[in-house]
Tab-separated table of C-alpha atoms and ligand atoms in Angstrom:
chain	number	residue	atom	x	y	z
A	1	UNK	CA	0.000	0.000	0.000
A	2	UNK	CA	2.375	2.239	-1.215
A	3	UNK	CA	1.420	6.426	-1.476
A	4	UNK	CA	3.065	8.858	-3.296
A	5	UNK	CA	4.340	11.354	-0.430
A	6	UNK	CA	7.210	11.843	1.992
A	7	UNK	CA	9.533	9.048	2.660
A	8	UNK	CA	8.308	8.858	6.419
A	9	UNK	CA	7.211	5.499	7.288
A	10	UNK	CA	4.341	4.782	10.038
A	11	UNK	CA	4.122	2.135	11.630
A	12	UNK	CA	1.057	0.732	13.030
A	13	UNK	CA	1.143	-0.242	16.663
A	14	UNK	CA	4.920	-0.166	16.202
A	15	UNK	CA	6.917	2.094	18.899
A	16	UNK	CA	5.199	2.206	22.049
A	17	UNK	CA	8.537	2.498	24.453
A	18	UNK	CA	8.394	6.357	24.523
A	19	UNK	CA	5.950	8.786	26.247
A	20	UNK	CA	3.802	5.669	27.952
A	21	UNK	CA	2.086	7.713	30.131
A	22	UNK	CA	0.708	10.486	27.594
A	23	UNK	CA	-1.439	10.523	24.900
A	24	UNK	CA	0.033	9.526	20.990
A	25	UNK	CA	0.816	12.274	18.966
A	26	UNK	CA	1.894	9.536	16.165
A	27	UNK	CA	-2.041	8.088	15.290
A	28	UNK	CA	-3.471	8.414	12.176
A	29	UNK	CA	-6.098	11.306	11.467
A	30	UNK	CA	-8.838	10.820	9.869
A	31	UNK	CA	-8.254	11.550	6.426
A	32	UNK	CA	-5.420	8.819	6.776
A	33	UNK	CA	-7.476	6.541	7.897
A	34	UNK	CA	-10.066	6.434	5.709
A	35	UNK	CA	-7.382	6.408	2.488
A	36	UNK	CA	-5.662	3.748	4.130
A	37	UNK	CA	-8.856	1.653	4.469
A	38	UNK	CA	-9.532	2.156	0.382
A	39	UNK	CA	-6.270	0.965	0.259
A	40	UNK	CA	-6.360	-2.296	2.292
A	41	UNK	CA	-9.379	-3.244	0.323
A	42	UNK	CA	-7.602	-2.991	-2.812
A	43	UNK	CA	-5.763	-5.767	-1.459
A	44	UNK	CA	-8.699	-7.514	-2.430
A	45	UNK	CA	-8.585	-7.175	-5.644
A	46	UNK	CA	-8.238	-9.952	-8.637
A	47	UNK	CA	-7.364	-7.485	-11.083
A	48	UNK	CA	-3.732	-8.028	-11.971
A	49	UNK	CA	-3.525	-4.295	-13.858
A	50	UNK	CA	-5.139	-2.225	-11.396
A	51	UNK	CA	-6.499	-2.618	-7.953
A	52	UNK	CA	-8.708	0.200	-6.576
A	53	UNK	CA	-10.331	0.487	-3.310
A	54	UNK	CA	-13.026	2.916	-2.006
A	55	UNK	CA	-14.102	4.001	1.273
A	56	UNK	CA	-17.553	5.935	1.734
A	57	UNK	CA	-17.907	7.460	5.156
A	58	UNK	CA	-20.740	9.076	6.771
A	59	UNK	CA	-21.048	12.537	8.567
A	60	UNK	CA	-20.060	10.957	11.683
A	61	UNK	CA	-16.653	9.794	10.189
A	62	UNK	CA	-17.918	6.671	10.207
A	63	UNK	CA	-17.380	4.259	7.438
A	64	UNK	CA	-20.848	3.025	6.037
A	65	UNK	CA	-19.378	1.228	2.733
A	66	UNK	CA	-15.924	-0.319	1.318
A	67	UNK	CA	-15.153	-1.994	-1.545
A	68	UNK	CA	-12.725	-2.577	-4.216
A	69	UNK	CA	-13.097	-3.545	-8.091
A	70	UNK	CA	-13.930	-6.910	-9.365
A	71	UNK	CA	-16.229	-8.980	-11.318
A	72	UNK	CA	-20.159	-8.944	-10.701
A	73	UNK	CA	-21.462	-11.129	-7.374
A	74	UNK	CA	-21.573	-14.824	-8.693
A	75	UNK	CA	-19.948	-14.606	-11.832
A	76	UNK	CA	-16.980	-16.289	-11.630
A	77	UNK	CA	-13.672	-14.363	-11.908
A	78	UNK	CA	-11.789	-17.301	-13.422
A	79	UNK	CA	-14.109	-17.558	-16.238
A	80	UNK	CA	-14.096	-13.779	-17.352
A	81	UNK	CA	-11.030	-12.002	-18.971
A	82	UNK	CA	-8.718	-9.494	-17.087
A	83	UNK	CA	-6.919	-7.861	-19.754
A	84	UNK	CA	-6.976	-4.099	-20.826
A	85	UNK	CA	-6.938	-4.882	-24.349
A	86	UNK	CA	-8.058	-6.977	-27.507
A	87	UNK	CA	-8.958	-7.530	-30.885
A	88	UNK	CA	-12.609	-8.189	-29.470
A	89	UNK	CA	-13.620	-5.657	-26.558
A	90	UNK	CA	-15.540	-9.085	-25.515
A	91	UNK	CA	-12.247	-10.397	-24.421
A	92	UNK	CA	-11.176	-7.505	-21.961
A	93	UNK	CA	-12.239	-7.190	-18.839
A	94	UNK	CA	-14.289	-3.012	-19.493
A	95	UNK	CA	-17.780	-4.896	-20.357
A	96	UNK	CA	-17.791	-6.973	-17.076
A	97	UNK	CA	-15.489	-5.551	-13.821
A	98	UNK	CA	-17.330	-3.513	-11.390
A	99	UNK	CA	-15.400	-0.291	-10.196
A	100	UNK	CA	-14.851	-0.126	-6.489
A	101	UNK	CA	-16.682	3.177	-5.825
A	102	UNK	CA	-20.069	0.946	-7.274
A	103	UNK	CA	-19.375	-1.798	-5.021
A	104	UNK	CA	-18.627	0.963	-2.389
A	105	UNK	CA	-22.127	1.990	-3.018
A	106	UNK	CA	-24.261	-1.116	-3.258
A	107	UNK	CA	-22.335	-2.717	0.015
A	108	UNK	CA	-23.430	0.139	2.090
A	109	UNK	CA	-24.801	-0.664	5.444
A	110	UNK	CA	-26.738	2.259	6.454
A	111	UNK	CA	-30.171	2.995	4.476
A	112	UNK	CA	-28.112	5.325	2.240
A	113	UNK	CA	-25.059	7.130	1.297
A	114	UNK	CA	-26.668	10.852	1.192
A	115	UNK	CA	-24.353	13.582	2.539
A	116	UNK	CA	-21.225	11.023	2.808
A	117	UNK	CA	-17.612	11.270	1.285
A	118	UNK	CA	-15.931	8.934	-0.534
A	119	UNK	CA	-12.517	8.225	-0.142
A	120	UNK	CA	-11.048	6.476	-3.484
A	121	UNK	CA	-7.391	5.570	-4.900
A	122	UNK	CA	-8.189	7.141	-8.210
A	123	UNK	CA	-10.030	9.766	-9.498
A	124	UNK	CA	-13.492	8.143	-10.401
A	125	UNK	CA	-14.266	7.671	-14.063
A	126	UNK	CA	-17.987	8.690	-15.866
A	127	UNK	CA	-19.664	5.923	-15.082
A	128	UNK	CA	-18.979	6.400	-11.292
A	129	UNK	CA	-19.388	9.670	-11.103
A	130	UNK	CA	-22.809	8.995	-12.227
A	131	UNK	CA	-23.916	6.243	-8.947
A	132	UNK	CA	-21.677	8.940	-6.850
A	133	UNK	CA	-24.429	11.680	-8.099
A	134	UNK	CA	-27.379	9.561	-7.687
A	135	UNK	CA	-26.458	7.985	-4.453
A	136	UNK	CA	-26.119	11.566	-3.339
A	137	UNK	CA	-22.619	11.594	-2.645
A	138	UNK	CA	-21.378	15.133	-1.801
A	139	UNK	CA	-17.615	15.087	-1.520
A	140	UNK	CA	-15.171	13.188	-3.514
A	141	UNK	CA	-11.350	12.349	-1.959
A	142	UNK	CA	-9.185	10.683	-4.339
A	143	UNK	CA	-4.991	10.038	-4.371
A	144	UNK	CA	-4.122	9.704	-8.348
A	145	UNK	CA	-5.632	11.427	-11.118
A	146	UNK	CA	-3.308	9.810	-13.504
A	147	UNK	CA	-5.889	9.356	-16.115
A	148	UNK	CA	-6.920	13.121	-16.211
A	149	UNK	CA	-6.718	14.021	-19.591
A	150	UNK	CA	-9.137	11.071	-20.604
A	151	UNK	CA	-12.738	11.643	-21.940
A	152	UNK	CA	-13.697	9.419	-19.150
A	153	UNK	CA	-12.259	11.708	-16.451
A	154	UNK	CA	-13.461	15.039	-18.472
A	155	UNK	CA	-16.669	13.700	-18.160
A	156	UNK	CA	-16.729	12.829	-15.027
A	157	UNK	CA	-15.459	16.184	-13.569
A	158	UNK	CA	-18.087	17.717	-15.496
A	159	UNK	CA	-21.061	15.899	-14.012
A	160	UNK	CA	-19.861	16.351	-10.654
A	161	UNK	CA	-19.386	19.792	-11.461
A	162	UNK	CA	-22.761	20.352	-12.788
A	163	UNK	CA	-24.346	17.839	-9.620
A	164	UNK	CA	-22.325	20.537	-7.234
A	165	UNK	CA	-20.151	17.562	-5.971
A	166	UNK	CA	-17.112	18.549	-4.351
A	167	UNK	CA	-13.475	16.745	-4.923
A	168	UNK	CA	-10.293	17.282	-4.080
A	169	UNK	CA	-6.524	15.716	-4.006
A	170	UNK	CA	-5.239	13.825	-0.989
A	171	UNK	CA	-1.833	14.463	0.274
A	172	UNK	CA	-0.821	11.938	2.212
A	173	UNK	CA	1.680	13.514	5.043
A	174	UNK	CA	3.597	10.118	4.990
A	175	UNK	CA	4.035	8.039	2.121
A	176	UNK	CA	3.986	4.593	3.476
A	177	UNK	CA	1.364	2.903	6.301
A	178	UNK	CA	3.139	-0.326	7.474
A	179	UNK	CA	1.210	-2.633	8.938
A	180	UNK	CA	2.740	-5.345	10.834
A	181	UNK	CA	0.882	-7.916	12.441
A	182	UNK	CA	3.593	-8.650	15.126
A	183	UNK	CA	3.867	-5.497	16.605
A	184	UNK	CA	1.205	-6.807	19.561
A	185	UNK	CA	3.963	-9.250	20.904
A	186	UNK	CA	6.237	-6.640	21.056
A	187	UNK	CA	4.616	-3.269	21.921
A	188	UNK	CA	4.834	-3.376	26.383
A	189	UNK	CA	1.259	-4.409	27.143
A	190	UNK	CA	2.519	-4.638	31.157
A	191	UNK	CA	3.054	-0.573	30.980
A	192	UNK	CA	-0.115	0.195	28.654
A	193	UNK	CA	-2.613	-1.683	30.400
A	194	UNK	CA	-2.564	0.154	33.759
A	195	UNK	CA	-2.008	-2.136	35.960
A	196	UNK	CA	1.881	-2.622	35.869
A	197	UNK	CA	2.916	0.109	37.775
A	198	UNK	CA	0.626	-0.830	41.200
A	199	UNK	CA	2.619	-1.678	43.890
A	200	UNK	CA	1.732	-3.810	46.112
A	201	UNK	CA	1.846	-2.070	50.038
B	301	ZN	ZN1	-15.456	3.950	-12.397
């Protein structure tokens, strides 16, 4: 889960033998968060090109769909093509894969998405920009716009510009989020959990 950014690494759960006694200054804001989270569920992803994740959270900050592209519920993904291109547009993946912001959408656990943001890896393409207008979608955070200059990304800053949706860049302040499952056996759970400093009388 690699982000464009500084070369500042954070690590998750990683250096706890500092400062024990105050709050972290180190923990990851919001905006982090929720990037990090579109991320992760890229991770999902079949897609050997391109794996996108998207993150739609409420008002509240909190997150009320994820989900990441692949190929329609049920249909297997072994029996449908990945690649980007071919003599037959049958035979690439564009007329089957749904994007992650759709499955961001339709896997939403709250009655509906009105009023949320959605936090996405790349800057959403026509089609998605469409389900963000309709779901009623308001604000759009996305890392890479590395397909601006396509008609698929003019169009799709035009609707939202028309549908009054907002969207803007995310600048990650550190350019990797490590995760590292070990970091629980080794963070000092005897000073963190309060009760390691009671003497007895
Ligand atoms: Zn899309």
């Amino acid at each position: 889960m690699d982000v464009k950014g500084k070369d500042e690494i954070v690590q998750l759960n990683g250096n706890h033998s500092e400062c024990l006694t105050k709050k972290r200054q180190d923990y990851l804001e919001w905006p982090e968060y929720f990037m990090a989270v579109a991320f992760l569920s890229a991770q999902r992803s079949k897609d050997p090109n391109s794996q996108v994740g998207a993150c739609i959270v409420n008002q509240e900050n909190k997150i009320v769909g994820i989900g990441y592209n692949g190929m329609p519920n049920g249909c297997d993904d072994d029996l449908l093509p990945w690649s980007r291109s071919a003599d037959n547009k049958l035979d690439t993946k564009y007329p089957y894969v749904c994007h992650a912001e759709l499955n961001a959408i339709m896997n939403k656990n709250s009655a509906d998405v009105k009023g949320c943001s959605i936090y996405v890896a790349l800057f959403p393409c026509n089609e998605c920009a469409k389900l963000i207008i309709q779901a009623g979608i308001k604000d759009v955070i996305y890392l890479s716009d590395k397909y601006h200059d396509t008609p698929e990304m003019t169009a799709s800053r035009r609707l939202l510009n028309l549908a009054g949706v907002t969207y803007k860049q995310f600048k990650p302040k550190q350019g990797r989020i490590v995760i590292d499952f070990n970091s629980i056996n080794h963070s000092d759970l005897k000073s963190t959990n309060g009760f390691a400093n009671v003497q007895s009388p």
